[in-house]
PDB file of N, CA and C in Angstrom:
ATOM      1  N   UNK A 220     100.014  59.021 107.374  1.00  0.00           N
ATOM      2  CA  UNK A 220     100.584  58.110 108.351  1.00  0.00           C
ATOM      3  C   UNK A 220      99.478  57.607 109.278  1.00  0.00           C
ATOM      4  N   UNK A 221      99.466  56.311 109.533  1.00  0.00           N
ATOM      5  CA  UNK A 221      98.464  55.705 110.400  1.00  0.00           C
ATOM      6  C   UNK A 221      98.878  55.908 111.855  1.00  0.00           C
ATOM      7  N   UNK A 222      97.933  56.349 112.672  1.00  0.00           N
ATOM      8  CA  UNK A 222      98.250  56.579 114.084  1.00  0.00           C
ATOM      9  C   UNK A 222      98.310  55.252 114.833  1.00  0.00           C
ATOM     10  N   UNK A 223      98.926  55.285 116.005  1.00  0.00           N
ATOM     11  CA  UNK A 223      99.010  54.087 116.825  1.00  0.00           C
ATOM     12  C   UNK A 223      97.630  53.578 117.207  1.00  0.00           C
ATOM     13  N   UNK A 224      96.721  54.495 117.515  1.00  0.00           N
ATOM     14  CA  UNK A 224      95.370  54.084 117.896  1.00  0.00           C
ATOM     15  C   UNK A 224      94.683  53.341 116.758  1.00  0.00           C
ATOM     16  N   UNK A 225      94.963  53.746 115.522  1.00  0.00           N
ATOM     17  CA  UNK A 225      94.374  53.083 114.363  1.00  0.00           C
ATOM     18  C   UNK A 225      94.960  51.686 114.150  1.00  0.00           C
ATOM     19  N   UNK A 226      96.116  51.427 114.719  1.00  0.00           N
ATOM     20  CA  UNK A 226      96.780  50.128 114.564  1.00  0.00           C
ATOM     21  C   UNK A 226      96.464  49.178 115.713  1.00  0.00           C
ATOM     22  N   UNK A 227      95.574  49.580 116.621  1.00  0.00           N
ATOM     23  CA  UNK A 227      95.273  48.770 117.803  1.00  0.00           C
ATOM     24  C   UNK A 227      94.907  47.335 117.440  1.00  0.00           C
ATOM     25  N   UNK A 228      93.967  47.158 116.521  1.00  0.00           N
ATOM     26  CA  UNK A 228      93.510  45.806 116.160  1.00  0.00           C
ATOM     27  C   UNK A 228      94.659  44.961 115.610  1.00  0.00           C
ATOM     28  N   UNK A 229      95.478  45.566 114.764  1.00  0.00           N
ATOM     29  CA  UNK A 229      96.624  44.856 114.180  1.00  0.00           C
ATOM     30  C   UNK A 229      97.601  44.420 115.269  1.00  0.00           C
ATOM     31  N   UNK A 230      97.905  45.320 116.181  1.00  0.00           N
ATOM     32  CA  UNK A 230      98.845  45.007 117.253  1.00  0.00           C
ATOM     33  C   UNK A 230      98.258  44.007 118.242  1.00  0.00           C
ATOM     34  N   UNK A 231      96.956  44.087 118.489  1.00  0.00           N
ATOM     35  CA  UNK A 231      96.303  43.121 119.367  1.00  0.00           C
ATOM     36  C   UNK A 231      96.357  41.727 118.748  1.00  0.00           C
ATOM     37  N   UNK A 232      96.114  41.632 117.454  1.00  0.00           N
ATOM     38  CA  UNK A 232      96.178  40.341 116.768  1.00  0.00           C
ATOM     39  C   UNK A 232      97.588  39.756 116.838  1.00  0.00           C
ATOM     40  N   UNK A 233      98.587  40.597 116.710  1.00  0.00           N
ATOM     41  CA  UNK A 233      99.973  40.129 116.839  1.00  0.00           C
ATOM     42  C   UNK A 233     100.225  39.612 118.251  1.00  0.00           C
ATOM     43  N   UNK A 234      99.662  40.290 119.229  1.00  0.00           N
ATOM     44  CA  UNK A 234      99.777  39.854 120.618  1.00  0.00           C
ATOM     45  C   UNK A 234      99.120  38.487 120.819  1.00  0.00           C
ATOM     46  N   UNK A 235      97.975  38.274 120.186  1.00  0.00           N
ATOM     47  CA  UNK A 235      97.276  36.984 120.273  1.00  0.00           C
ATOM     48  C   UNK A 235      98.159  35.872 119.710  1.00  0.00           C
ATOM     49  N   UNK A 236      98.800  36.129 118.591  1.00  0.00           N
ATOM     50  CA  UNK A 236      99.676  35.123 117.979  1.00  0.00           C
ATOM     51  C   UNK A 236     100.846  34.789 118.901  1.00  0.00           C
ATOM     52  N   UNK A 237     101.408  35.795 119.549  1.00  0.00           N
ATOM     53  CA  UNK A 237     102.542  35.586 120.443  1.00  0.00           C
ATOM     54  C   UNK A 237     102.122  34.872 121.722  1.00  0.00           C
ATOM     55  N   UNK A 238     100.992  35.276 122.292  1.00  0.00           N
ATOM     56  CA  UNK A 238     100.522  34.759 123.580  1.00  0.00           C
ATOM     57  C   UNK A 238      99.812  33.418 123.442  1.00  0.00           C
ATOM     58  N   UNK A 239      99.236  33.161 122.277  1.00  0.00           N
ATOM     59  CA  UNK A 239      98.556  31.899 122.044  1.00  0.00           C
ATOM     60  C   UNK A 239      97.045  31.964 122.106  1.00  0.00           C
ATOM     61  N   UNK A 240      96.509  32.971 122.749  1.00  0.00           N
ATOM     62  CA  UNK A 240      95.060  33.165 122.828  1.00  0.00           C
ATOM     63  C   UNK A 240      94.787  34.606 123.253  1.00  0.00           C
ATOM     64  N   UNK A 241      93.530  35.008 123.161  1.00  0.00           N
ATOM     65  CA  UNK A 241      93.147  36.366 123.561  1.00  0.00           C
ATOM     66  C   UNK A 241      92.635  36.342 124.993  1.00  0.00           C
ATOM     67  N   UNK A 242      93.129  37.252 125.802  1.00  0.00           N
ATOM     68  CA  UNK A 242      92.640  37.391 127.168  1.00  0.00           C
ATOM     69  C   UNK A 242      92.471  38.884 127.468  1.00  0.00           C
ATOM     70  N   UNK A 243      91.668  39.223 128.480  1.00  0.00           N
ATOM     71  CA  UNK A 243      91.421  40.633 128.786  1.00  0.00           C
ATOM     72  C   UNK A 243      92.698  41.428 129.057  1.00  0.00           C
ATOM     73  N   UNK A 244      93.693  40.781 129.632  1.00  0.00           N
ATOM     74  CA  UNK A 244      94.937  41.477 129.928  1.00  0.00           C
ATOM     75  C   UNK A 244      95.659  41.967 128.690  1.00  0.00           C
ATOM     76  N   UNK A 245      95.466  41.268 127.575  1.00  0.00           N
ATOM     77  CA  UNK A 245      96.115  41.697 126.337  1.00  0.00           C
ATOM     78  C   UNK A 245      95.548  43.016 125.838  1.00  0.00           C
ATOM     79  N   UNK A 246      94.248  43.173 125.950  1.00  0.00           N
ATOM     80  CA  UNK A 246      93.629  44.431 125.529  1.00  0.00           C
ATOM     81  C   UNK A 246      94.215  45.567 126.353  1.00  0.00           C
ATOM     82  N   UNK A 247      94.285  45.375 127.659  1.00  0.00           N
ATOM     83  CA  UNK A 247      94.863  46.388 128.543  1.00  0.00           C
ATOM     84  C   UNK A 247      96.344  46.599 128.237  1.00  0.00           C
ATOM     85  N   UNK A 248      97.074  45.507 128.057  1.00  0.00           N
ATOM     86  CA  UNK A 248      98.504  45.602 127.793  1.00  0.00           C
ATOM     87  C   UNK A 248      98.832  46.336 126.505  1.00  0.00           C
ATOM     88  N   UNK A 249      98.094  46.045 125.436  1.00  0.00           N
ATOM     89  CA  UNK A 249      98.331  46.719 124.155  1.00  0.00           C
ATOM     90  C   UNK A 249      97.981  48.200 124.278  1.00  0.00           C
ATOM     91  N   UNK A 250      96.880  48.496 124.952  1.00  0.00           N
ATOM     92  CA  UNK A 250      96.513  49.909 125.136  1.00  0.00           C
ATOM     93  C   UNK A 250      97.558  50.655 125.970  1.00  0.00           C
ATOM     94  N   UNK A 251      98.074  50.005 127.011  1.00  0.00           N
ATOM     95  CA  UNK A 251      99.124  50.625 127.830  1.00  0.00           C
ATOM     96  C   UNK A 251     100.375  50.876 126.999  1.00  0.00           C
ATOM     97  N   UNK A 252     100.733  49.911 126.163  1.00  0.00           N
ATOM     98  CA  UNK A 252     101.916  50.065 125.316  1.00  0.00           C
ATOM     99  C   UNK A 252     101.740  51.211 124.330  1.00  0.00           C
ATOM    100  N   UNK A 253     100.560  51.299 123.726  1.00  0.00           N
ATOM    101  CA  UNK A 253     100.293  52.387 122.780  1.00  0.00           C
ATOM    102  C   UNK A 253     100.361  53.742 123.473  1.00  0.00           C
ATOM    103  N   UNK A 254      99.819  53.823 124.667  1.00  0.00           N
ATOM    104  CA  UNK A 254      99.861  55.079 125.424  1.00  0.00           C
ATOM    105  C   UNK A 254     101.308  55.458 125.757  1.00  0.00           C
ATOM    106  N   UNK A 255     102.087  54.481 126.192  1.00  0.00           N
ATOM    107  CA  UNK A 255     103.490  54.736 126.503  1.00  0.00           C
ATOM    108  C   UNK A 255     104.279  55.197 125.289  1.00  0.00           C
ATOM    109  N   UNK A 256     104.058  54.553 124.147  1.00  0.00           N
ATOM    110  CA  UNK A 256     104.731  54.969 122.914  1.00  0.00           C
ATOM    111  C   UNK A 256     104.360  56.395 122.542  1.00  0.00           C
ATOM    112  N   UNK A 257     103.086  56.721 122.715  1.00  0.00           N
ATOM    113  CA  UNK A 257     102.626  58.081 122.420  1.00  0.00           C
ATOM    114  C   UNK A 257     103.313  59.092 123.337  1.00  0.00           C
ATOM    115  N   UNK A 258     103.449  58.741 124.613  1.00  0.00           N
ATOM    116  CA  UNK A 258     104.080  59.652 125.574  1.00  0.00           C
ATOM    117  C   UNK A 258     105.539  59.952 125.235  1.00  0.00           C
ATOM    118  N   UNK A 259     106.249  58.963 124.706  1.00  0.00           N
ATOM    119  CA  UNK A 259     107.666  59.196 124.389  1.00  0.00           C
ATOM    120  C   UNK A 259     107.890  59.554 122.922  1.00  0.00           C
ATOM    121  N   UNK A 260     106.787  59.726 122.183  1.00  0.00           N
ATOM    122  CA  UNK A 260     106.897  60.241 120.820  1.00  0.00           C
ATOM    123  C   UNK A 260     107.228  59.228 119.744  1.00  0.00           C
ATOM    124  N   UNK A 261     107.012  57.957 120.005  1.00  0.00           N
ATOM    125  CA  UNK A 261     107.252  56.941 118.981  1.00  0.00           C
ATOM    126  C   UNK A 261     105.945  56.674 118.258  1.00  0.00           C
ATOM    127  N   UNK A 262     105.905  57.013 116.981  1.00  0.00           N
ATOM    128  CA  UNK A 262     104.688  56.821 116.204  1.00  0.00           C
ATOM    129  C   UNK A 262     104.722  55.544 115.370  1.00  0.00           C
ATOM    130  N   UNK A 263     105.907  55.014 115.096  1.00  0.00           N
ATOM    131  CA  UNK A 263     106.028  53.775 114.333  1.00  0.00           C
ATOM    132  C   UNK A 263     106.981  52.843 115.071  1.00  0.00           C
ATOM    133  N   UNK A 264     106.448  52.030 115.988  1.00  0.00           N
ATOM    134  CA  UNK A 264     107.323  51.179 116.797  1.00  0.00           C
ATOM    135  C   UNK A 264     108.052  50.109 115.992  1.00  0.00           C
ATOM    136  N   UNK A 265     107.625  49.863 114.774  1.00  0.00           N
ATOM    137  CA  UNK A 265     108.274  48.854 113.940  1.00  0.00           C
ATOM    138  C   UNK A 265     109.012  49.472 112.769  1.00  0.00           C
ATOM    139  N   UNK A 266     109.310  50.750 112.853  1.00  0.00           N
ATOM    140  CA  UNK A 266     110.017  51.439 111.786  1.00  0.00           C
ATOM    141  C   UNK A 266     111.394  50.846 111.552  1.00  0.00           C
ATOM    142  N   UNK A 267     111.889  50.984 110.340  1.00  0.00           N
ATOM    143  CA  UNK A 267     113.183  50.414 109.966  1.00  0.00           C
ATOM    144  C   UNK A 267     114.324  50.980 110.808  1.00  0.00           C
ATOM    145  N   UNK A 268     114.136  52.191 111.319  1.00  0.00           N
ATOM    146  CA  UNK A 268     115.196  52.821 112.106  1.00  0.00           C
ATOM    147  C   UNK A 268     115.120  52.457 113.586  1.00  0.00           C
ATOM    148  N   UNK A 269     114.189  51.621 113.972  1.00  0.00           N
ATOM    149  CA  UNK A 269     113.983  51.282 115.382  1.00  0.00           C
ATOM    150  C   UNK A 269     114.858  50.126 115.818  1.00  0.00           C
ATOM    151  N   UNK A 270     115.370  50.256 117.013  1.00  0.00           N
ATOM    152  CA  UNK A 270     116.008  49.135 117.678  1.00  0.00           C
ATOM    153  C   UNK A 270     114.962  48.542 118.606  1.00  0.00           C
ATOM    154  N   UNK A 271     115.256  47.432 119.196  1.00  0.00           N
ATOM    155  CA  UNK A 271     114.292  46.812 120.101  1.00  0.00           C
ATOM    156  C   UNK A 271     114.235  47.597 121.408  1.00  0.00           C
ATOM    157  N   UNK A 272     113.028  47.873 121.828  1.00  0.00           N
ATOM    158  CA  UNK A 272     112.790  48.581 123.081  1.00  0.00           C
ATOM    159  C   UNK A 272     112.166  47.591 124.044  1.00  0.00           C
ATOM    160  N   UNK A 273     112.792  47.395 125.191  1.00  0.00           N
ATOM    161  CA  UNK A 273     112.269  46.479 126.193  1.00  0.00           C
ATOM    162  C   UNK A 273     111.814  47.269 127.400  1.00  0.00           C
ATOM    163  N   UNK A 274     110.685  46.882 127.927  1.00  0.00           N
ATOM    164  CA  UNK A 274     110.128  47.540 129.097  1.00  0.00           C
ATOM    165  C   UNK A 274     109.624  46.469 130.038  1.00  0.00           C
ATOM    166  N   UNK A 275     109.951  46.597 131.301  1.00  0.00           N
ATOM    167  CA  UNK A 275     109.491  45.649 132.304  1.00  0.00           C
ATOM    168  C   UNK A 275     108.521  46.358 133.229  1.00  0.00           C
ATOM    169  N   UNK A 276     107.374  45.728 133.447  1.00  0.00           N
ATOM    170  CA  UNK A 276     106.337  46.297 134.302  1.00  0.00           C
ATOM    171  C   UNK A 276     105.921  45.234 135.301  1.00  0.00           C
ATOM    172  N   UNK A 277     105.825  45.610 136.567  1.00  0.00           N
ATOM    173  CA  UNK A 277     105.343  44.686 137.582  1.00  0.00           C
ATOM    174  C   UNK A 277     103.964  45.112 138.038  1.00  0.00           C
ATOM    175  N   UNK A 278     103.033  44.164 137.992  1.00  0.00           N
ATOM    176  CA  UNK A 278     101.689  44.405 138.498  1.00  0.00           C
ATOM    177  C   UNK A 278     101.212  43.141 139.207  1.00  0.00           C
ATOM    178  N   UNK A 279     100.129  43.254 139.950  1.00  0.00           N
ATOM    179  CA  UNK A 279      99.601  42.108 140.684  1.00  0.00           C
ATOM    180  C   UNK A 279      98.856  41.122 139.798  1.00  0.00           C
ATOM    181  N   UNK A 280      98.421  41.581 138.651  1.00  0.00           N
ATOM    182  CA  UNK A 280      97.628  40.723 137.763  1.00  0.00           C
ATOM    183  C   UNK A 280      98.213  40.815 136.356  1.00  0.00           C
ATOM    184  N   UNK A 281      98.093  39.740 135.619  1.00  0.00           N
ATOM    185  CA  UNK A 281      98.649  39.680 134.266  1.00  0.00           C
ATOM    186  C   UNK A 281      98.012  40.719 133.349  1.00  0.00           C
ATOM    187  N   UNK A 282      98.819  41.535 132.717  1.00  0.00           N
ATOM    188  CA  UNK A 282      98.345  42.448 131.668  1.00  0.00           C
ATOM    189  C   UNK A 282      98.970  42.056 130.343  1.00  0.00           C
ATOM    190  N   UNK A 283      99.498  40.838 130.311  1.00  0.00           N
ATOM    191  CA  UNK A 283     100.153  40.258 129.145  1.00  0.00           C
ATOM    192  C   UNK A 283     101.085  41.254 128.527  1.00  0.00           C
TER     193      UNK A 283
END
């Protein structure tokens, strides 16, 4: 099984497609998301058994 950390580049590229371009906040945002998933024990966020998980975060600067 591939770890979340090993999927960083893949998930970052998906973020670029969604956001339209690459910015520093995306790198931080993807890393924060991976850390959060690890903390709650989700190893495959796109698994067939997954429902959509929404999280809202407020910060002073865009972390995409």
